[in-house]
mmCIF file of C-alpha atoms in Angstrom:
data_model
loop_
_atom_site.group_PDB
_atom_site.id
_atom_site.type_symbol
_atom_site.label_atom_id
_atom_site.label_comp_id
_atom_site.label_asym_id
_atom_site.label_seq_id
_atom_site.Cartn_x
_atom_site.Cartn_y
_atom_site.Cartn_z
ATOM 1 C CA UNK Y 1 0.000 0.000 0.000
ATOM 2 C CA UNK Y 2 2.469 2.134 0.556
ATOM 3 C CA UNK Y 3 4.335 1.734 -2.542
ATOM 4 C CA UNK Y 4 1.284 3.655 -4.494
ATOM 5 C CA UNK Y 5 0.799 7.303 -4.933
ATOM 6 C CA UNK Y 6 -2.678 8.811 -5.525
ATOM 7 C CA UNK Y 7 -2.968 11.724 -7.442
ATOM 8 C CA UNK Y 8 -5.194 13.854 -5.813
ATOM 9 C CA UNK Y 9 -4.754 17.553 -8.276
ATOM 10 C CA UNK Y 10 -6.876 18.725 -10.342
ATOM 11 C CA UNK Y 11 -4.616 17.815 -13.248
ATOM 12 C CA UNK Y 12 -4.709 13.931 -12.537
ATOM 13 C CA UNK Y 13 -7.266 13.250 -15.726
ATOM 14 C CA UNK Y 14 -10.598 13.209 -14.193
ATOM 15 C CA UNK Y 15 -10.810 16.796 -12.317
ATOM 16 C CA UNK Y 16 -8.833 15.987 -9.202
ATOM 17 C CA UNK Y 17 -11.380 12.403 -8.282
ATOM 18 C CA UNK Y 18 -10.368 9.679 -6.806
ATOM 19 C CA UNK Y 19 -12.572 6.886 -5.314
ATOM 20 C CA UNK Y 20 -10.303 6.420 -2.371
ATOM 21 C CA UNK Y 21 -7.848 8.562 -0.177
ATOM 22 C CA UNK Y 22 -5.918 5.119 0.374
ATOM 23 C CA UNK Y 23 -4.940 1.884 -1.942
ATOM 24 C CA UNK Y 24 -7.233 -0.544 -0.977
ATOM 25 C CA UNK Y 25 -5.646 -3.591 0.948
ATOM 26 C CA UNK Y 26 -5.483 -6.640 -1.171
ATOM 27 C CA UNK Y 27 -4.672 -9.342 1.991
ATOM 28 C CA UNK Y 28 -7.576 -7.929 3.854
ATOM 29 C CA UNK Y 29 -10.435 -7.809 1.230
ATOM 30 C CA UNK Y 30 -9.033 -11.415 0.297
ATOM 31 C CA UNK Y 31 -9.231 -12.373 3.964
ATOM 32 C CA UNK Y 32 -12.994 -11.200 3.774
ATOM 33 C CA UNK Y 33 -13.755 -12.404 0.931
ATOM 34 C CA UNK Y 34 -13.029 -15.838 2.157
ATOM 35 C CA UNK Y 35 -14.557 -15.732 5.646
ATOM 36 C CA UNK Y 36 -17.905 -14.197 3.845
ATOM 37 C CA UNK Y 37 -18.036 -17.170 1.239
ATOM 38 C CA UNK Y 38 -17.675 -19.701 3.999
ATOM 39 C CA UNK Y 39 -20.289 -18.422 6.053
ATOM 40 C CA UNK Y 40 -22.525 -18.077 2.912
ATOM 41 C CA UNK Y 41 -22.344 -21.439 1.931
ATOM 42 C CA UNK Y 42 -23.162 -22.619 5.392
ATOM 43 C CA UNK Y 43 -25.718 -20.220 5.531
ATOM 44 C CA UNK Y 44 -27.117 -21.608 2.121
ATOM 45 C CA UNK Y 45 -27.192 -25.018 2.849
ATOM 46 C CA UNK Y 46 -29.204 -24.562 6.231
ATOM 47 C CA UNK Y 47 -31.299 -22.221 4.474
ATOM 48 C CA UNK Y 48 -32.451 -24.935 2.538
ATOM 49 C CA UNK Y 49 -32.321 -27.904 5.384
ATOM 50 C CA UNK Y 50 -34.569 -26.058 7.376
ATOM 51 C CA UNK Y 51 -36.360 -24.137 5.028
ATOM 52 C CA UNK Y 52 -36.126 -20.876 6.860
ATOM 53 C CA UNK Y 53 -37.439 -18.919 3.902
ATOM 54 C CA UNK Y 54 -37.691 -15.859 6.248
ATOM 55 C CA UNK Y 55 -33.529 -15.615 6.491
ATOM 56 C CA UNK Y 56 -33.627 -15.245 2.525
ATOM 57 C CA UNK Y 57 -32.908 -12.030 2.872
ATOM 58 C CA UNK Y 58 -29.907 -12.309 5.547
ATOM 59 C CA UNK Y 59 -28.038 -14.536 3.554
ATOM 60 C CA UNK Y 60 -28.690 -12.361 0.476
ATOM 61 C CA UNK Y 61 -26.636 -9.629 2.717
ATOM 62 C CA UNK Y 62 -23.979 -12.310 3.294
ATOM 63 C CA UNK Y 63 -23.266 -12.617 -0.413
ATOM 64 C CA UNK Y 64 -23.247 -8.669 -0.607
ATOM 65 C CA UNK Y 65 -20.253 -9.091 1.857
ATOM 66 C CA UNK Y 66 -18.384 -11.266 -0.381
ATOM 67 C CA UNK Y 67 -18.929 -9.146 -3.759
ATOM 68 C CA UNK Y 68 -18.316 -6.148 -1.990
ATOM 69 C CA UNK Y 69 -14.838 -7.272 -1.078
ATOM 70 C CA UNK Y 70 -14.516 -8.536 -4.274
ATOM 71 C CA UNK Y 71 -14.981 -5.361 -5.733
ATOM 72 C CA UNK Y 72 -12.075 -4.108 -3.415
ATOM 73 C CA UNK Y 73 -9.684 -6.693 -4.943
ATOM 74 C CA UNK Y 74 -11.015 -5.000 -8.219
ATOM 75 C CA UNK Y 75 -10.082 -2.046 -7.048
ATOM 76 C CA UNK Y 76 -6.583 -2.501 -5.520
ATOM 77 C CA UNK Y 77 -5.929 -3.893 -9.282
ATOM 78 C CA UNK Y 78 -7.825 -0.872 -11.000
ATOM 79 C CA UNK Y 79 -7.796 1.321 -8.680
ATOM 80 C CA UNK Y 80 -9.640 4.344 -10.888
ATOM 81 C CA UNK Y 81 -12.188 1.785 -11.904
ATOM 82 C CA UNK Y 82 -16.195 3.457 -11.241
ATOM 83 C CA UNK Y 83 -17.077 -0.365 -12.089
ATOM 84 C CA UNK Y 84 -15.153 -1.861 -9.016
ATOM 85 C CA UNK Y 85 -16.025 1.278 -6.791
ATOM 86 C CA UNK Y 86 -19.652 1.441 -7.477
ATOM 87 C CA UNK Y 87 -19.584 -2.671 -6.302
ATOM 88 C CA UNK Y 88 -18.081 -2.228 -3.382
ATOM 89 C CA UNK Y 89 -19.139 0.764 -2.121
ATOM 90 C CA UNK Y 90 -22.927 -0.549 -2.691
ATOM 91 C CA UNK Y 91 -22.977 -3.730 -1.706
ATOM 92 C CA UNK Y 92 -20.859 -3.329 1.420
ATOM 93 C CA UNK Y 93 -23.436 -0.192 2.389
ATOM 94 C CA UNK Y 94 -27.052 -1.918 1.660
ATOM 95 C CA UNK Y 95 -25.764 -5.519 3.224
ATOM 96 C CA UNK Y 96 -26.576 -4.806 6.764
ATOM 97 C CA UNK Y 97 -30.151 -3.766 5.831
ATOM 98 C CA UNK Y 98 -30.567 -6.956 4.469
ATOM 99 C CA UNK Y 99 -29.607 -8.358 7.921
ATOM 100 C CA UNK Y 100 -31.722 -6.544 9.554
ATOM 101 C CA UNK Y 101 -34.945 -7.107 7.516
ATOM 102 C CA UNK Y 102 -34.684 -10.630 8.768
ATOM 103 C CA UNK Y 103 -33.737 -10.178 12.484
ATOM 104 C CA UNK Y 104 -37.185 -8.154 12.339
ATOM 105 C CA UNK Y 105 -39.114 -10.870 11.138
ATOM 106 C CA UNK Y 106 -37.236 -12.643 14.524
ATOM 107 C CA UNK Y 107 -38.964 -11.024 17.386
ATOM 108 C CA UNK Y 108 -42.519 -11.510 16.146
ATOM 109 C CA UNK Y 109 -41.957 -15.620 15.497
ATOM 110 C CA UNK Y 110 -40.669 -15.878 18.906
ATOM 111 C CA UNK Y 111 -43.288 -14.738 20.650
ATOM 112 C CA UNK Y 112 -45.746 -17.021 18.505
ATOM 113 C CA UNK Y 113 -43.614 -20.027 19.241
ATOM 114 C CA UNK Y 114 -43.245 -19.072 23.023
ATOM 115 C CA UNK Y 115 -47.028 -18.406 23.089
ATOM 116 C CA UNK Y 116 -46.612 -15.043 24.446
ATOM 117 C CA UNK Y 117 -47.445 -12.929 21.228
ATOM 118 C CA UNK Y 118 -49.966 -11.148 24.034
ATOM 119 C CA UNK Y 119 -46.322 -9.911 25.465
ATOM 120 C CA UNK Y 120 -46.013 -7.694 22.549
ATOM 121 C CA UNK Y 121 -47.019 -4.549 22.766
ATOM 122 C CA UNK Y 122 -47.149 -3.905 18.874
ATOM 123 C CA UNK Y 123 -49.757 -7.210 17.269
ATOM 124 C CA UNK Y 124 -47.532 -10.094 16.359
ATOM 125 C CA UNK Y 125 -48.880 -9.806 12.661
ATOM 126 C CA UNK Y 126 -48.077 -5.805 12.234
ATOM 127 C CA UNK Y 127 -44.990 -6.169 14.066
ATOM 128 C CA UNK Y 128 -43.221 -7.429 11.033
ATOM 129 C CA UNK Y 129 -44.788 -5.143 8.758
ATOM 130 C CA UNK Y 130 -44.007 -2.252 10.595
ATOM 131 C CA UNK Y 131 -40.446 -2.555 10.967
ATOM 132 C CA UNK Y 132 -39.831 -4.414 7.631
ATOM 133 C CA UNK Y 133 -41.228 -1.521 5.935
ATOM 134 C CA UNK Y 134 -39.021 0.799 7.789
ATOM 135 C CA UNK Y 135 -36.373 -1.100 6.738
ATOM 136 C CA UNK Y 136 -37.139 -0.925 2.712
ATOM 137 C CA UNK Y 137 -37.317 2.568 2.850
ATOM 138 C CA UNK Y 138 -33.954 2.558 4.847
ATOM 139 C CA UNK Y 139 -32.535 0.334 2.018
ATOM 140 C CA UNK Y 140 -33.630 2.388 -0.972
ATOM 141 C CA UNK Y 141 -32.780 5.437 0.435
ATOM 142 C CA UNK Y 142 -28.756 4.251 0.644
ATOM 143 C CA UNK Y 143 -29.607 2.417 -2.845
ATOM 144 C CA UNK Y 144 -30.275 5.813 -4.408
ATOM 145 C CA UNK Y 145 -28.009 7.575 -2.685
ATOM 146 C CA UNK Y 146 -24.882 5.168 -2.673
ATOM 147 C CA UNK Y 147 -25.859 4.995 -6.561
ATOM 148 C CA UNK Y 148 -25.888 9.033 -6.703
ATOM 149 C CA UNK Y 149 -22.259 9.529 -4.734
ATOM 150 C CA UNK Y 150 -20.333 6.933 -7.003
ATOM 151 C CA UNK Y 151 -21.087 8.641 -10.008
ATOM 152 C CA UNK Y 152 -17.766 10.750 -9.715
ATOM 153 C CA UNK Y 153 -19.822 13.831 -10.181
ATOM 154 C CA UNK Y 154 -19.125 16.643 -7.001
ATOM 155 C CA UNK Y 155 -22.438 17.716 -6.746
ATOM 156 C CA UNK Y 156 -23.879 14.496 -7.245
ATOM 157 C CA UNK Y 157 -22.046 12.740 -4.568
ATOM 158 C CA UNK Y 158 -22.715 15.710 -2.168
ATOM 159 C CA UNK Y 159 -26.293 14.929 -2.625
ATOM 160 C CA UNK Y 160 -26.220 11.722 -2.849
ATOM 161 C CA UNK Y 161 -24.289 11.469 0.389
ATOM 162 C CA UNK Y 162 -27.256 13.353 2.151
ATOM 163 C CA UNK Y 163 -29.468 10.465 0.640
ATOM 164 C CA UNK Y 164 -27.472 7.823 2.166
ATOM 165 C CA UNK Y 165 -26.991 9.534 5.595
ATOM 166 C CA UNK Y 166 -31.127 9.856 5.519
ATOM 167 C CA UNK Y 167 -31.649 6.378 5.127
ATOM 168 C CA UNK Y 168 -29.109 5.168 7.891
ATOM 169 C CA UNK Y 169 -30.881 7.609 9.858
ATOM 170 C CA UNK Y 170 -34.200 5.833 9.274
ATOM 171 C CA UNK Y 171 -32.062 2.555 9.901
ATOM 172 C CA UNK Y 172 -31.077 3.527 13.233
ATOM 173 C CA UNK Y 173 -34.703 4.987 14.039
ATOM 174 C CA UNK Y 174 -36.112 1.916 13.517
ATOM 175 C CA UNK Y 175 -33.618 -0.097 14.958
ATOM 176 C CA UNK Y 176 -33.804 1.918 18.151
ATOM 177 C CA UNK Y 177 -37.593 1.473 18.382
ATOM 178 C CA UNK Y 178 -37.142 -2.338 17.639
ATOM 179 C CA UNK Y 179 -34.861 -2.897 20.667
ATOM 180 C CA UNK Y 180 -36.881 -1.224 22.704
ATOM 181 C CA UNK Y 181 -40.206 -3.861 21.868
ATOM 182 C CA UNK Y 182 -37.747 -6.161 22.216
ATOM 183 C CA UNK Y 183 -36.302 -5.077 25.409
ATOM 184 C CA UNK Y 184 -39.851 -4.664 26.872
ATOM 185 C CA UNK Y 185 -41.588 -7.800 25.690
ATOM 186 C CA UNK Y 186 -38.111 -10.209 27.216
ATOM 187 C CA UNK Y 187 -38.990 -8.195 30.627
ATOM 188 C CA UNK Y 188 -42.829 -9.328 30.009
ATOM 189 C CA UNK Y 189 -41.560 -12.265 29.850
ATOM 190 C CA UNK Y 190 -39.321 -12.529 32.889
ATOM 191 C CA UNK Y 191 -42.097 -11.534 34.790
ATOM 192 C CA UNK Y 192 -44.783 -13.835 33.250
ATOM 193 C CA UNK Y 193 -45.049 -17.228 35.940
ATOM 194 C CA UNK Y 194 -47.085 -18.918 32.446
ATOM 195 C CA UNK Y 195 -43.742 -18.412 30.602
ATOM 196 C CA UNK Y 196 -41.231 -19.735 32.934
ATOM 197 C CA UNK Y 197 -40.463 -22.774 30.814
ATOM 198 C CA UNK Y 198 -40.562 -21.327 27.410
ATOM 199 C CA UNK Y 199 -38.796 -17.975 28.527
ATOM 200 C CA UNK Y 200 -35.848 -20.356 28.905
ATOM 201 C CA UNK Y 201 -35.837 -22.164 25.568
ATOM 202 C CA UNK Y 202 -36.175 -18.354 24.185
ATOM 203 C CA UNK Y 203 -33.513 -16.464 26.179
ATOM 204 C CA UNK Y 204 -30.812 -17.736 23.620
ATOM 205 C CA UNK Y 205 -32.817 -16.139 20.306
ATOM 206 C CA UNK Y 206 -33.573 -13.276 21.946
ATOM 207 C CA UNK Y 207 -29.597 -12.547 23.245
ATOM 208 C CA UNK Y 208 -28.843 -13.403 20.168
ATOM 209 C CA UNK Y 209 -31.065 -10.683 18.259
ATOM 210 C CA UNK Y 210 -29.456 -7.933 20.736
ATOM 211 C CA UNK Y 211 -26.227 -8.894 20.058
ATOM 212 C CA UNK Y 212 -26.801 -8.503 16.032
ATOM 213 C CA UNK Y 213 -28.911 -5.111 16.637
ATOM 214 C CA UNK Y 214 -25.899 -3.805 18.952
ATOM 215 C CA UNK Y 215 -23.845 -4.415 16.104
ATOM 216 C CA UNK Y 216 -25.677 -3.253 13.158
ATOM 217 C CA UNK Y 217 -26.552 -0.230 15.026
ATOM 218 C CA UNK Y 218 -23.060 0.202 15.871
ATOM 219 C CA UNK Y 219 -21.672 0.206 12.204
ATOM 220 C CA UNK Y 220 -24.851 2.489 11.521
ATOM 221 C CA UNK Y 221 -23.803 5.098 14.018
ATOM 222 C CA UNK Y 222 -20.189 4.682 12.422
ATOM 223 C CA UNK Y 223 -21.208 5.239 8.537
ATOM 224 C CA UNK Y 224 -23.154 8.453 9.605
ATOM 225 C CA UNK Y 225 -20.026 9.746 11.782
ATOM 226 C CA UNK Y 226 -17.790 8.784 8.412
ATOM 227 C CA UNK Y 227 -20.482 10.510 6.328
ATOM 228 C CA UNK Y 228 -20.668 13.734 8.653
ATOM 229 C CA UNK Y 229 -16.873 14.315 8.369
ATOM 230 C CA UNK Y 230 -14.576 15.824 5.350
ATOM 231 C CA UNK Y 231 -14.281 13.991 2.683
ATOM 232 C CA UNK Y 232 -10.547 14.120 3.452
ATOM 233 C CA UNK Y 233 -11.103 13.380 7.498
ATOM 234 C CA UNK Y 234 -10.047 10.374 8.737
ATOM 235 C CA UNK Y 235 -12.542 7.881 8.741
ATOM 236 C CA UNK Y 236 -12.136 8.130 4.677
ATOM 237 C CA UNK Y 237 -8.102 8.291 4.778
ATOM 238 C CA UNK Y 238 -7.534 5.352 6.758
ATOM 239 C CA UNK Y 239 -9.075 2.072 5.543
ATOM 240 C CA UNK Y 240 -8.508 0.264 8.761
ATOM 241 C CA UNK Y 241 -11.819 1.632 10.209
ATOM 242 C CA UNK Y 242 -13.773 0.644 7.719
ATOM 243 C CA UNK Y 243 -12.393 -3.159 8.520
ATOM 244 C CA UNK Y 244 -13.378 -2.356 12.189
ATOM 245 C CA UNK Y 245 -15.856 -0.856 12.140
ATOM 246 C CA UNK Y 246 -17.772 -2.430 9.247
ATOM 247 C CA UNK Y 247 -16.437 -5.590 8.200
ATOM 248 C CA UNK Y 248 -15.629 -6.913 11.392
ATOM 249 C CA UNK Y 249 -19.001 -6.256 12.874
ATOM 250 C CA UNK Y 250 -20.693 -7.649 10.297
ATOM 251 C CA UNK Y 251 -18.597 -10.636 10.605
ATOM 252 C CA UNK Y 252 -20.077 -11.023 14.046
ATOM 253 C CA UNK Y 253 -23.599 -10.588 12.822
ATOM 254 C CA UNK Y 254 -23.222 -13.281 10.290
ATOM 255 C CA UNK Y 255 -21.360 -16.064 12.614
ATOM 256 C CA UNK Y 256 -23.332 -15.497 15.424
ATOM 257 C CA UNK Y 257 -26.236 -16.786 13.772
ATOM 258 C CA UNK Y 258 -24.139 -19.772 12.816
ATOM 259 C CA UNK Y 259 -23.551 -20.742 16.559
ATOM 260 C CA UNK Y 260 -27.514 -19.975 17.316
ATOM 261 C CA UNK Y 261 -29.071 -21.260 14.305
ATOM 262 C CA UNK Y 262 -32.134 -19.048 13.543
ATOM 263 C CA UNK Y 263 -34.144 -22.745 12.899
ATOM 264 C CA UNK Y 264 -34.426 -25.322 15.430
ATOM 265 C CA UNK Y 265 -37.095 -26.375 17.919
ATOM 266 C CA UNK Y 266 -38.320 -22.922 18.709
ATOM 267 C CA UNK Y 267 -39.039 -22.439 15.341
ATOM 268 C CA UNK Y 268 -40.921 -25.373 14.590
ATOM 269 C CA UNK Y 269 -43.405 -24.485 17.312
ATOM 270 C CA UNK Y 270 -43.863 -21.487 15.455
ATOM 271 C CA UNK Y 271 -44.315 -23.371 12.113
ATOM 272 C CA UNK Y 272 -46.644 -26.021 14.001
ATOM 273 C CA UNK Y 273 -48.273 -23.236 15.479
ATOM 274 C CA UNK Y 274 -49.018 -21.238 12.220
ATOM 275 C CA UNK Y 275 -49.836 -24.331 10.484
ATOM 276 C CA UNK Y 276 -52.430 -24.937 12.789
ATOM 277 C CA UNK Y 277 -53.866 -21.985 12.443
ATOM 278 C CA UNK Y 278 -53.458 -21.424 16.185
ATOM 279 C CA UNK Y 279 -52.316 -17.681 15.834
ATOM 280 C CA UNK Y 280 -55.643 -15.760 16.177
ATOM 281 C CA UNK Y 281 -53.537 -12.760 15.740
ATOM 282 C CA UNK Y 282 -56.754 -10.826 13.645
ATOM 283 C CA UNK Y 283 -58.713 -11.117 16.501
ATOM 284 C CA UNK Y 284 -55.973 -9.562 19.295
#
């Protein structure tokens, strides 16, 4: 990395842009690359064992992670490439919200499965809605606006960085307001003597979902910081935070739910329960 010079002037060919203030690392966007397609293809193959349908979306993020690094091994090689930038810089950016559209549909299926969907103070069946929703508008705001900043144009990207900085506002709004359901329906819970028993098959899942939130909120709370700051400040200059603070933390996310499987026993209550019919959630 240090070998390379970036030509920051006005003279340099294309008005004084470049798509990063650093080379990017080749050893660590290889060393993602791999962990991501490992996990993936786990991921994958219990997707389809256990037919979790409703993690679709989670493992779609995982395979963002992978491209996304690929795109910085594109880069490192071509390093004035919009193609390679535009890949990375997306896909890295709009991965978590995939995460987190699935850890939403979480909370509500636990509750079925524990039979305390009465605990929630938001209906099991609008629960998911709600938040999901809040979550699609997070991820096409950072679409459009992650689309709008690597278009090389000044203006554009200035805009287009507001975009982005909306929509990770609207993810961390709505991630907020999740943990706090959350929060108050495990406390229901702890204090419900009809739960006792399925409170403890349930503590894992829920731990489990804070654990993910704290993290995606986290990285959230550091892409607005990065955002907020010179183009030149640090967070953009040194490419080590973005492997803290990003990849790293999303590398959590994505192996924690390969120790606590999202599936399992707890889950096929709430299958057995739904297939049943048993949910009555119109009528609460």
């Amino acid at each position: 990395m240090g070998s390379h010079v970036i030509d920051t002037s006005p003279t340099n060919g294309r008005g004084g842009w470049v798509p990063y203030y650093y080379w990017p690392s080749l050893a660590a966007a290889i060393i993602f690359v791999i962990l991501f397609a490992v996990c993936s293809a786990i991921h994958i193959y219990r997707l389809f064992k256990y037919k979790g349908w409703y993690f679709i979306p989670f493992v779609i993020g995982v395979l963002f992670q992978m491209v996304g690094y690929a795109g910085r091994i594109g880069s490192h090689y071509d390093f004035y490439s919009l193609t390679w930038y535009i890949m990375q810089s997306l896909l890295i950016l709009l991965a978590p919200a995939l995460f987190a559209a699935s850890i939403y549909m979480t909370l509500s299926r636990i509750a079925i499965a524990l039979h305390a969907e009465n605990l929630l103070i938001i209906r099991a069946k609008w629960l998911t809605t709600f938040f999901v929703t809040g979550d699609v508008l997070s991820f096409l705001a950072q679409s459009a606006g992650g689309g709008m900043m690597a278009g090389g144009d000044p203006e554009s990207a200035d805009r287009g960085q507001k975009v982005v900085m909306g929509g990770l506002f609207i993810q961390i709004f709505f991630f907020g307001g999740f943990i706090i359901i959350a929060t108050l329906f495990h406390s229901r819970l702890n204090k419900s003597p009809s739960h006792v028993h399925e409170k403890i098959k349930g503590r894992k899942y829920l731990f489990t979902m804070y654990f993910a939130n704290g993290l995606i909120l986290i990285r959230s709370l550091f892409r607005v910081i990065e955002y907020i700051m010179p183009h030149d400040g640090p967070l953009m200059k040194n490419e080590a935070y973005l492997y803290i603070f990003d990849a790293l933390l999303m590398f959590a996310v994505v192996v924690v739910y390969l120790v606590v499987k999202p599936y399992g026993d707890l889950f096929d209550e709430w299958k057995r329960r739904k297939d049943l019919g048993d949910l009555e959630l119109t009528r609460r």
